[in-house]
Amino acid sequence: MDYTTQMDAARKGIITREMELVARKEKRTAEEIRQWVAEGRAAIPCNRVHKALDPNGIGSMLKTKINVNLGTSRDCMDLDTEVEKVNRAVVMGAESIMDLSSFGDTRVFRRRLTAECPAIIGTVPIYDAVVYYHKALKEITTEEWLDIVRMHAEDGVDFMTIHCGINRSTAKRFKENRRLTNIVSRGGSIIFAWMEMTGKENPFYEHFDDILEICREYDVTLSLGDACRPGCLKDASDISQIEELVTLGELTRRAWEKDVQVIIEGPGHMPLNQIEANMRIQQEICKGAPFYVLGPLVTDVAPGYDHITAAIGGALAAAAGASFLCYVTPAEHLRLPNVEDVKEGIIASRIAAHAADIAKGIPSAMDWDNEMSLARKNLDWEKMFSLAIDPEKARRYRAEAKPEKEDTCSMCGNFCAVKNMNRILDGEIVNIFEE
């Protein structure tokens, strides 16, 4: 090939196969995709080792994409269940799968994903280092942290969350400005503890150029992790979050100088009235790099329903410029999600993403809604089921309360406004009680 990464190709004027595929999905021209990738405003995560990949583009001018977090833990080690979640997530429209495994032989699952799964695959090397080396945290060396990054690249992952924005300076500022919920990022808490115990600089920050060389070799997209993302509403938009974002902006520039694609990770928990401003600040500081948000969750009091709190925040965030939504399930804050939790989280996130695409005027985004509205006008139930974001649930709900007349539902019956308007406009008589 005459290029190393998608960004390198784009800057050389080369339209890659991946750019062409993304252009067709997005109903854009390949030249538009090439230009946005060259500028860093869009990313196409596609490790050259991930042969099963069906590529997708991530950027605010493209359809909002969703990510599904999966993976094993000490308490839930059923690999077959995790694979079932992956397969269902792909069928339900998730563009990205993130393997957050934190126990067992994590490489087996990771390699299976990159060998078989067509979705974008992401990982967090810092988790895997703790599992892989299986020794006291403070005993892990700088070189060992970096070796895990290379291992994940070799295994074919398309993007990696690297917690490089929290450094000794940021950690000092954090301790001077304590939070209600401290650091809630798993990776952030691990690297913070490692720096505190060893007195050393964050190796991902100190050796960022080495990480860039690995990413450039395999065309891995960097997802610059938000170690200081707020874990409650009170901590949102505080000095630690913003200082880390400034650092991520500086690291974005350095990555682009090496033709490495970048995604920026963001909050977290955040009041509704702060979300739009945060999206604008990120776009300015990080020069339009795609923004990847967890939610944001707009209230802290809904355990069991956090897929809803996240969907509310996610819709607003994406409408204001976020490109990539990390799903949240009803199990958030409570347990590892099961298969049904995964489904609920995906549906909520897809609703948020689609609502945002309509709001920001993504080409043809509203065509789906118009088709559904026409089917409703025509009382075409089969068409409505086929267009539903969750056809199975829509069909089941109707079957559980079968109406007396097939052209109505059990809510309105002969009072159905759609049915009666169709009749009256066709010149028929409407006589509700005598039918």
Tab-separated table of C-alpha atoms in Angstrom:
chain	number	residue	atom	x	y	z
A	1	MET	CA	0.000	0.000	0.000
A	2	ASP	CA	1.035	3.583	-0.566
A	3	TYR	CA	-0.206	4.675	2.853
A	4	THR	CA	0.003	3.659	6.519
A	5	THR	CA	-3.322	4.794	8.004
A	6	GLN	CA	-6.666	5.977	6.716
A	7	MET	CA	-5.645	9.513	7.647
A	8	ASP	CA	-2.351	9.165	5.793
A	9	ALA	CA	-4.208	7.925	2.701
A	10	ALA	CA	-6.744	10.730	2.930
A	11	ARG	CA	-4.023	13.372	3.161
A	12	LYS	CA	-2.326	11.896	0.100
A	13	GLY	CA	-5.578	12.157	-1.851
A	14	ILE	CA	-6.138	8.395	-1.857
A	15	ILE	CA	-9.725	7.135	-1.532
A	16	THR	CA	-9.493	3.754	0.195
A	17	ARG	CA	-11.911	0.843	-0.020
A	18	GLU	CA	-13.013	1.680	3.539
A	19	MET	CA	-13.809	5.272	2.570
A	20	GLU	CA	-15.893	4.060	-0.367
A	21	LEU	CA	-17.868	1.664	1.843
A	22	VAL	CA	-18.499	4.371	4.438
A	23	ALA	CA	-19.585	6.820	1.719
A	24	ARG	CA	-22.215	4.368	0.440
A	25	LYS	CA	-23.593	3.792	3.937
A	26	GLU	CA	-23.725	7.498	4.689
A	27	LYS	CA	-25.139	8.573	1.293
A	28	ARG	CA	-22.138	10.876	0.934
A	29	THR	CA	-19.474	11.102	-1.722
A	30	ALA	CA	-16.199	9.268	-1.234
A	31	GLU	CA	-14.415	12.581	-1.671
A	32	GLU	CA	-16.346	14.097	1.245
A	33	ILE	CA	-15.359	11.152	3.462
A	34	ARG	CA	-11.718	11.439	2.350
A	35	GLN	CA	-11.639	15.146	3.172
A	36	TRP	CA	-13.168	14.713	6.627
A	37	VAL	CA	-10.751	11.876	7.486
A	38	ALA	CA	-7.829	14.019	6.282
A	39	GLU	CA	-8.974	16.843	8.573
A	40	GLY	CA	-9.500	14.517	11.559
A	41	ARG	CA	-13.193	15.401	11.734
A	42	ALA	CA	-14.118	11.805	10.890
A	43	ALA	CA	-12.423	8.525	11.755
A	44	ILE	CA	-12.701	5.065	10.223
A	45	PRO	CA	-11.348	2.653	12.871
A	46	CYS	CA	-9.980	-0.302	10.885
A	47	ASN	CA	-6.953	-2.217	12.104
A	48	ARG	CA	-5.412	-3.860	9.039
A	49	VAL	CA	-5.373	-7.195	10.944
A	50	HIS	CA	-9.175	-7.171	11.490
A	51	LYS	CA	-10.165	-8.965	8.283
A	52	ALA	CA	-13.830	-9.523	9.227
A	53	LEU	CA	-14.503	-5.795	9.651
A	54	ASP	CA	-17.412	-4.065	7.935
A	55	PRO	CA	-16.097	-0.496	8.339
A	56	ASN	CA	-18.054	2.482	9.623
A	57	GLY	CA	-17.215	6.159	9.877
A	58	ILE	CA	-17.456	8.186	13.071
A	59	GLY	CA	-17.932	11.953	12.885
A	60	SER	CA	-20.522	14.586	13.723
A	61	MET	CA	-21.485	15.011	10.057
A	62	LEU	CA	-22.171	11.266	9.772
A	63	LYS	CA	-24.872	9.085	11.307
A	64	THR	CA	-24.415	8.776	15.061
A	65	LYS	CA	-22.833	5.417	15.888
A	66	ILE	CA	-23.286	3.349	19.035
A	67	ASN	CA	-20.863	1.198	21.002
A	68	VAL	CA	-21.732	-1.818	23.144
A	69	ASN	CA	-19.526	-2.688	26.142
A	70	LEU	CA	-19.111	-6.398	26.850
A	71	GLY	CA	-16.597	-8.750	28.447
A	72	THR	CA	-15.927	-11.211	31.212
A	73	SER	CA	-15.361	-10.436	34.887
A	74	ARG	CA	-14.313	-12.449	37.956
A	75	ASP	CA	-17.993	-12.975	38.849
A	76	CYS	CA	-19.222	-13.712	35.295
A	77	MET	CA	-16.864	-15.872	33.261
A	78	ASP	CA	-19.247	-17.410	30.687
A	79	LEU	CA	-17.542	-16.785	27.346
A	80	ASP	CA	-20.435	-18.260	25.347
A	81	THR	CA	-22.822	-15.760	26.934
A	82	GLU	CA	-20.530	-12.889	25.977
A	83	VAL	CA	-20.365	-14.182	22.391
A	84	GLU	CA	-24.179	-14.382	22.325
A	85	LYS	CA	-24.314	-10.745	23.457
A	86	VAL	CA	-21.905	-9.792	20.671
A	87	ASN	CA	-23.953	-11.562	18.011
A	88	ARG	CA	-27.210	-10.031	19.181
A	89	ALA	CA	-25.651	-6.594	19.384
A	90	VAL	CA	-24.499	-6.788	15.767
A	91	VAL	CA	-27.918	-7.993	14.570
A	92	MET	CA	-29.560	-5.137	16.461
A	93	GLY	CA	-27.438	-2.538	14.704
A	94	ALA	CA	-24.503	-1.781	17.011
A	95	GLU	CA	-21.581	-0.520	14.937
A	96	SER	CA	-18.975	-1.113	17.640
A	97	ILE	CA	-18.180	-3.688	20.318
A	98	MET	CA	-15.839	-2.849	23.172
A	99	ASP	CA	-14.246	-5.738	25.023
A	100	LEU	CA	-13.817	-4.721	28.658
A	101	SER	CA	-12.867	-8.184	29.934
A	102	SER	CA	-11.169	-8.060	33.312
A	103	PHE	CA	-10.624	-11.712	34.187
A	104	GLY	CA	-9.393	-14.951	32.656
A	105	ASP	CA	-7.632	-15.491	29.329
A	106	THR	CA	-8.793	-12.254	27.754
A	107	ARG	CA	-6.786	-12.792	24.581
A	108	VAL	CA	-8.933	-15.744	23.516
A	109	PHE	CA	-12.106	-13.608	23.459
A	110	ARG	CA	-10.348	-10.627	21.874
A	111	ARG	CA	-8.882	-12.682	19.044
A	112	ARG	CA	-12.209	-14.388	18.455
A	113	LEU	CA	-13.841	-10.986	18.080
A	114	THR	CA	-11.340	-9.718	15.530
A	115	ALA	CA	-11.484	-13.010	13.630
A	116	GLU	CA	-15.290	-13.225	13.386
A	117	CYS	CA	-17.029	-9.966	14.241
A	118	PRO	CA	-17.851	-7.404	11.519
A	119	ALA	CA	-18.303	-4.571	14.036
A	120	ILE	CA	-15.577	-2.139	15.043
A	121	ILE	CA	-13.675	-3.681	17.978
A	122	GLY	CA	-12.347	-1.560	20.831
A	123	THR	CA	-10.418	-2.412	24.002
A	124	VAL	CA	-8.875	-0.791	27.078
A	125	PRO	CA	-5.280	-2.100	27.373
A	126	ILE	CA	-4.873	-0.836	30.925
A	127	TYR	CA	-7.458	-3.361	32.197
A	128	ASP	CA	-5.795	-6.172	30.339
A	129	ALA	CA	-2.346	-5.361	31.701
A	130	VAL	CA	-3.563	-5.935	35.250
A	131	VAL	CA	-5.090	-9.277	34.219
A	132	TYR	CA	-2.222	-10.368	31.981
A	133	TYR	CA	0.673	-9.711	34.354
A	134	HIS	CA	-1.266	-10.856	37.419
A	135	LYS	CA	0.937	-9.088	39.918
A	136	ALA	CA	0.767	-6.147	42.287
A	137	LEU	CA	-0.259	-2.993	40.452
A	138	LYS	CA	2.770	-1.013	41.558
A	139	GLU	CA	5.055	-3.754	40.200
A	140	ILE	CA	3.893	-3.302	36.591
A	141	THR	CA	6.614	-1.473	34.697
A	142	THR	CA	6.354	1.302	32.154
A	143	GLU	CA	7.558	-1.099	29.456
A	144	GLU	CA	4.908	-3.656	30.400
A	145	TRP	CA	2.102	-1.113	30.070
A	146	LEU	CA	3.303	-0.297	26.548
A	147	ASP	CA	3.758	-3.955	25.606
A	148	ILE	CA	0.050	-4.561	26.207
A	149	VAL	CA	-0.816	-1.755	23.787
A	150	ARG	CA	1.262	-3.496	21.113
A	151	MET	CA	-0.353	-6.845	21.922
A	152	HIS	CA	-3.837	-5.419	21.378
A	153	ALA	CA	-2.757	-3.855	18.094
A	154	GLU	CA	-1.315	-7.191	16.955
A	155	ASP	CA	-4.589	-8.896	17.908
A	156	GLY	CA	-6.484	-6.660	15.482
A	157	VAL	CA	-8.451	-4.217	17.635
A	158	ASP	CA	-9.613	-1.161	15.702
A	159	PHE	CA	-9.494	1.400	18.492
A	160	MET	CA	-8.033	1.523	21.974
A	161	THR	CA	-8.967	3.649	24.925
A	162	ILE	CA	-5.673	5.011	26.226
A	163	HIS	CA	-5.818	6.933	29.505
A	164	CYS	CA	-3.100	9.412	28.632
A	165	GLY	CA	-4.793	12.681	29.620
A	166	ILE	CA	-4.281	12.235	33.339
A	167	ASN	CA	-0.647	12.968	34.258
A	168	ARG	CA	1.240	13.992	37.384
A	169	SER	CA	0.110	17.584	36.984
A	170	THR	CA	-3.551	16.642	36.503
A	171	ALA	CA	-3.384	14.264	39.469
A	172	LYS	CA	-1.996	17.028	41.684
A	173	ARG	CA	-4.800	19.371	40.623
A	174	PHE	CA	-7.356	16.634	41.282
A	175	LYS	CA	-6.120	16.140	44.854
A	176	GLU	CA	-6.324	19.888	45.466
A	177	ASN	CA	-9.923	20.021	44.180
A	178	ARG	CA	-11.615	16.949	45.619
A	179	ARG	CA	-14.804	15.621	44.129
A	180	LEU	CA	-17.953	14.085	45.523
A	181	THR	CA	-17.301	10.792	43.700
A	182	ASN	CA	-13.551	11.073	43.014
A	183	ILE	CA	-12.446	9.199	39.840
A	184	VAL	CA	-15.020	6.688	38.528
A	185	SER	CA	-13.180	5.631	35.383
A	186	ARG	CA	-11.742	2.151	35.958
A	187	GLY	CA	-8.711	2.892	33.803
A	188	GLY	CA	-8.333	6.334	35.313
A	189	SER	CA	-8.405	5.019	38.862
A	190	ILE	CA	-5.841	2.325	38.006
A	191	ILE	CA	-3.310	4.687	36.446
A	192	PHE	CA	-3.886	7.305	39.180
A	193	ALA	CA	-3.153	4.669	41.835
A	194	TRP	CA	-0.079	3.482	39.916
A	195	MET	CA	1.320	7.032	39.720
A	196	GLU	CA	0.640	7.601	43.416
A	197	MET	CA	2.340	4.350	44.461
A	198	THR	CA	5.359	4.580	42.147
A	199	GLY	CA	5.864	8.347	41.989
A	200	LYS	CA	6.292	7.994	38.229
A	201	GLU	CA	4.665	9.776	35.320
A	202	ASN	CA	1.733	8.161	33.495
A	203	PRO	CA	3.548	5.920	30.961
A	204	PHE	CA	0.833	6.457	28.346
A	205	TYR	CA	1.414	10.208	28.571
A	206	GLU	CA	5.191	10.070	28.934
A	207	HIS	CA	5.642	7.643	26.029
A	208	PHE	CA	2.814	8.901	23.844
A	209	ASP	CA	5.074	8.980	20.770
A	210	ASP	CA	5.781	5.264	21.183
A	211	ILE	CA	2.048	4.569	21.292
A	212	LEU	CA	1.581	6.610	18.129
A	213	GLU	CA	4.145	4.479	16.326
A	214	ILE	CA	2.229	1.328	17.279
A	215	CYS	CA	-1.067	2.861	16.138
A	216	ARG	CA	0.475	4.028	12.894
A	217	GLU	CA	1.891	0.566	12.157
A	218	TYR	CA	-1.480	-1.200	12.513
A	219	ASP	CA	-3.822	1.723	11.758
A	220	VAL	CA	-5.343	1.675	15.224
A	221	THR	CA	-7.553	4.636	16.086
A	222	LEU	CA	-6.734	6.244	19.429
A	223	SER	CA	-9.671	6.791	21.734
A	224	LEU	CA	-8.210	9.304	24.154
A	225	GLY	CA	-9.670	8.237	27.483
A	226	ASP	CA	-11.353	10.550	29.947
A	227	ALA	CA	-9.945	9.340	33.244
A	228	CYS	CA	-11.495	12.353	34.952
A	229	ARG	CA	-14.981	12.057	33.501
A	230	PRO	CA	-17.590	13.082	36.085
A	231	GLY	CA	-19.268	10.232	37.946
A	232	CYS	CA	-22.093	12.338	39.338
A	233	LEU	CA	-23.903	15.538	38.413
A	234	LYS	CA	-22.113	17.560	41.080
A	235	ASP	CA	-18.694	16.803	39.576
A	236	ALA	CA	-19.668	17.695	36.006
A	237	SER	CA	-17.612	20.332	34.177
A	238	ASP	CA	-15.185	20.709	37.069
A	239	ILE	CA	-11.543	21.726	36.785
A	240	SER	CA	-10.228	18.144	36.591
A	241	GLN	CA	-12.497	17.261	33.659
A	242	ILE	CA	-11.655	20.431	31.737
A	243	GLU	CA	-7.917	20.292	32.447
A	244	GLU	CA	-7.779	16.731	31.151
A	245	LEU	CA	-9.714	17.772	28.032
A	246	VAL	CA	-7.114	20.467	27.338
A	247	THR	CA	-4.391	17.808	27.561
A	248	LEU	CA	-6.359	15.566	25.198
A	249	GLY	CA	-6.561	18.456	22.747
A	250	GLU	CA	-2.765	18.753	22.776
A	251	LEU	CA	-2.355	14.996	22.310
A	252	THR	CA	-4.831	15.059	19.413
A	253	ARG	CA	-2.607	17.484	17.558
A	254	ARG	CA	0.418	15.259	18.151
A	255	ALA	CA	-1.470	12.186	16.922
A	256	TRP	CA	-2.593	13.939	13.750
A	257	GLU	CA	1.003	14.954	13.046
A	258	LYS	CA	1.727	11.206	12.851
A	259	ASP	CA	-1.402	10.517	10.727
A	260	VAL	CA	-3.038	8.606	13.591
A	261	GLN	CA	-6.827	8.824	13.792
A	262	VAL	CA	-8.320	10.085	17.057
A	263	ILE	CA	-11.596	9.916	18.968
A	264	ILE	CA	-12.068	11.917	22.175
A	265	GLU	CA	-13.909	10.369	25.115
A	266	GLY	CA	-16.258	12.480	27.187
A	267	PRO	CA	-18.680	12.454	30.131
A	268	GLY	CA	-20.134	10.729	32.104
A	269	HIS	CA	-22.806	12.175	34.383
A	270	MET	CA	-23.948	15.684	33.511
A	271	PRO	CA	-26.995	17.935	34.021
A	272	LEU	CA	-29.004	18.589	30.867
A	273	ASN	CA	-28.175	22.285	30.868
A	274	GLN	CA	-24.405	21.614	30.647
A	275	ILE	CA	-24.360	19.076	27.813
A	276	GLU	CA	-24.497	21.349	24.785
A	277	ALA	CA	-21.807	23.653	26.179
A	278	ASN	CA	-19.537	20.674	26.831
A	279	MET	CA	-19.926	19.472	23.251
A	280	ARG	CA	-18.995	22.934	21.938
A	281	ILE	CA	-15.969	23.181	24.234
A	282	GLN	CA	-14.724	19.777	23.100
A	283	GLN	CA	-15.110	20.668	19.440
A	284	GLU	CA	-13.080	23.812	19.957
A	285	ILE	CA	-10.309	22.371	22.124
A	286	CYS	CA	-9.954	19.173	20.080
A	287	LYS	CA	-10.427	20.853	16.690
A	288	GLY	CA	-13.481	18.862	15.634
A	289	ALA	CA	-12.169	15.385	16.451
A	290	PRO	CA	-15.065	12.906	16.891
A	291	PHE	CA	-16.476	12.910	20.425
A	292	TYR	CA	-17.391	9.624	22.145
A	293	VAL	CA	-19.682	9.975	25.174
A	294	LEU	CA	-20.930	7.614	27.858
A	295	GLY	CA	-24.514	8.801	28.074
A	296	PRO	CA	-24.251	11.402	29.472
A	297	LEU	CA	-26.488	10.305	32.335
A	298	VAL	CA	-28.686	13.249	33.265
A	299	THR	CA	-29.641	12.168	36.780
A	300	ASP	CA	-27.983	10.029	39.455
A	301	VAL	CA	-31.106	8.509	41.018
A	302	ALA	CA	-32.315	5.948	38.455
A	303	PRO	CA	-30.461	2.644	38.975
A	304	GLY	CA	-32.278	0.034	36.921
A	305	TYR	CA	-33.310	2.697	34.414
A	306	ASP	CA	-29.988	4.260	33.490
A	307	HIS	CA	-30.449	3.236	29.853
A	308	ILE	CA	-33.176	5.899	29.851
A	309	THR	CA	-31.178	8.571	31.671
A	310	ALA	CA	-28.305	7.926	29.242
A	311	ALA	CA	-30.535	8.025	26.159
A	312	ILE	CA	-31.881	11.430	27.176
A	313	GLY	CA	-28.375	12.814	27.566
A	314	GLY	CA	-27.063	10.986	24.516
A	315	ALA	CA	-29.715	12.416	22.212
A	316	LEU	CA	-28.915	15.941	23.359
A	317	ALA	CA	-25.151	15.360	23.161
A	318	ALA	CA	-25.270	13.920	19.641
A	319	ALA	CA	-27.594	16.667	18.422
A	320	ALA	CA	-24.990	19.142	19.714
A	321	GLY	CA	-22.044	17.432	18.012
A	322	ALA	CA	-21.141	14.114	19.670
A	323	SER	CA	-20.438	11.389	17.093
A	324	PHE	CA	-20.384	8.165	19.064
A	325	LEU	CA	-22.624	7.021	21.930
A	326	CYS	CA	-21.523	4.344	24.359
A	327	TYR	CA	-24.659	2.479	25.317
A	328	VAL	CA	-25.756	2.177	28.921
A	329	THR	CA	-27.891	-0.736	30.111
A	330	PRO	CA	-30.467	-1.015	32.908
A	331	ALA	CA	-27.747	-2.879	34.830
A	332	GLU	CA	-25.420	0.149	34.971
A	333	HIS	CA	-24.079	0.685	38.513
A	334	LEU	CA	-25.621	-2.645	39.580
A	335	ARG	CA	-24.127	-5.696	37.803
A	336	LEU	CA	-22.677	-7.103	34.604
A	337	PRO	CA	-25.501	-6.820	32.043
A	338	ASN	CA	-27.207	-9.988	30.836
A	339	VAL	CA	-28.447	-10.589	27.293
A	340	GLU	CA	-31.770	-8.825	27.906
A	341	ASP	CA	-30.011	-5.840	29.513
A	342	VAL	CA	-27.803	-5.568	26.444
A	343	LYS	CA	-30.877	-5.477	24.213
A	344	GLU	CA	-32.549	-2.762	26.287
A	345	GLY	CA	-29.374	-0.693	26.287
A	346	ILE	CA	-28.912	-0.983	22.528
A	347	ILE	CA	-32.513	-0.021	21.774
A	348	ALA	CA	-32.338	3.029	24.044
A	349	SER	CA	-29.034	4.120	22.523
A	350	ARG	CA	-30.255	3.607	18.953
A	351	ILE	CA	-33.331	5.725	19.676
A	352	ALA	CA	-31.085	8.492	21.029
A	353	ALA	CA	-28.745	8.279	18.031
A	354	HIS	CA	-31.571	8.349	15.500
A	355	ALA	CA	-33.342	11.247	17.226
A	356	ALA	CA	-30.074	13.198	17.143
A	357	ASP	CA	-29.500	12.426	13.457
A	358	ILE	CA	-32.901	13.904	12.639
A	359	ALA	CA	-32.147	16.991	14.715
A	360	LYS	CA	-28.788	17.645	13.038
A	361	GLY	CA	-30.137	17.072	9.541
A	362	ILE	CA	-28.281	13.927	8.536
A	363	PRO	CA	-29.291	13.176	4.918
A	364	SER	CA	-32.240	10.737	4.700
A	365	ALA	CA	-32.358	10.259	8.488
A	366	MET	CA	-36.075	11.103	8.610
A	367	ASP	CA	-36.997	8.836	5.687
A	368	TRP	CA	-37.405	5.945	8.135
A	369	ASP	CA	-39.884	7.965	10.228
A	370	ASN	CA	-41.811	9.028	7.144
A	371	GLU	CA	-42.174	5.400	6.070
A	372	MET	CA	-43.485	4.484	9.511
A	373	SER	CA	-45.945	7.371	9.468
A	374	LEU	CA	-47.269	6.289	6.069
A	375	ALA	CA	-47.707	2.723	7.318
A	376	ARG	CA	-49.633	4.050	10.338
A	377	LYS	CA	-51.855	6.168	8.114
A	378	ASN	CA	-52.599	3.094	6.009
A	379	LEU	CA	-53.126	0.932	9.112
A	380	ASP	CA	-50.562	-1.459	7.632
A	381	TRP	CA	-49.558	-3.400	10.724
A	382	GLU	CA	-47.064	-5.716	9.044
A	383	LYS	CA	-45.242	-2.749	7.558
A	384	MET	CA	-45.204	-1.043	10.963
A	385	PHE	CA	-43.665	-4.131	12.547
A	386	SER	CA	-40.984	-4.363	9.859
A	387	LEU	CA	-40.036	-0.708	10.337
A	388	ALA	CA	-40.038	-0.762	14.157
A	389	ILE	CA	-36.705	-0.351	15.913
A	390	ASP	CA	-37.681	-3.476	17.886
A	391	PRO	CA	-40.040	-5.480	15.631
A	392	GLU	CA	-40.272	-8.379	18.079
A	393	LYS	CA	-41.599	-6.238	20.912
A	394	ALA	CA	-43.992	-4.294	18.697
A	395	ARG	CA	-45.514	-7.513	17.335
A	396	ARG	CA	-45.753	-9.070	20.799
A	397	TYR	CA	-47.510	-6.058	22.323
A	398	ARG	CA	-50.215	-6.113	19.657
A	399	ALA	CA	-50.666	-9.883	19.964
A	400	GLU	CA	-51.090	-9.635	23.749
A	401	ALA	CA	-54.176	-7.399	23.370
A	402	LYS	CA	-55.877	-8.410	20.148
A	403	PRO	CA	-58.566	-5.922	19.071
A	404	GLU	CA	-62.099	-6.821	17.999
A	405	LYS	CA	-61.422	-5.387	14.537
A	406	GLU	CA	-58.080	-6.035	12.834
A	407	ASP	CA	-57.788	-2.493	11.428
A	408	THR	CA	-57.721	-0.955	14.926
A	409	CYS	CA	-55.854	-1.524	18.175
A	410	SER	CA	-57.209	-2.245	21.642
A	411	MET	CA	-56.546	1.338	22.742
A	412	CYS	CA	-59.080	3.088	20.511
A	413	GLY	CA	-61.103	0.492	18.635
A	414	ASN	CA	-63.724	2.238	16.536
A	415	PHE	CA	-62.636	5.567	18.007
A	416	CYS	CA	-59.413	5.260	15.962
A	417	ALA	CA	-58.708	8.719	14.561
A	418	VAL	CA	-56.610	7.356	11.703
A	419	LYS	CA	-59.314	4.934	10.559
A	420	ASN	CA	-62.083	7.529	10.834
A	421	MET	CA	-60.126	10.238	9.010
A	422	ASN	CA	-59.320	7.837	6.186
A	423	ARG	CA	-62.998	7.039	5.837
A	424	ILE	CA	-64.357	10.545	5.983
A	425	LEU	CA	-61.766	11.833	3.499
A	426	ASP	CA	-62.737	8.975	1.167
A	427	GLY	CA	-66.366	10.131	1.319
A	428	GLU	CA	-67.558	7.335	3.595
A	429	ILE	CA	-69.890	7.630	6.584
A	430	VAL	CA	-68.361	7.471	10.045
A	431	ASN	CA	-70.766	6.067	12.634
A	432	ILE	CA	-68.710	4.829	15.546
A	433	PHE	CA	-71.318	3.148	17.757
A	434	GLU	CA	-73.246	1.285	15.050
A	435	GLU	CA	-70.262	-0.518	13.514
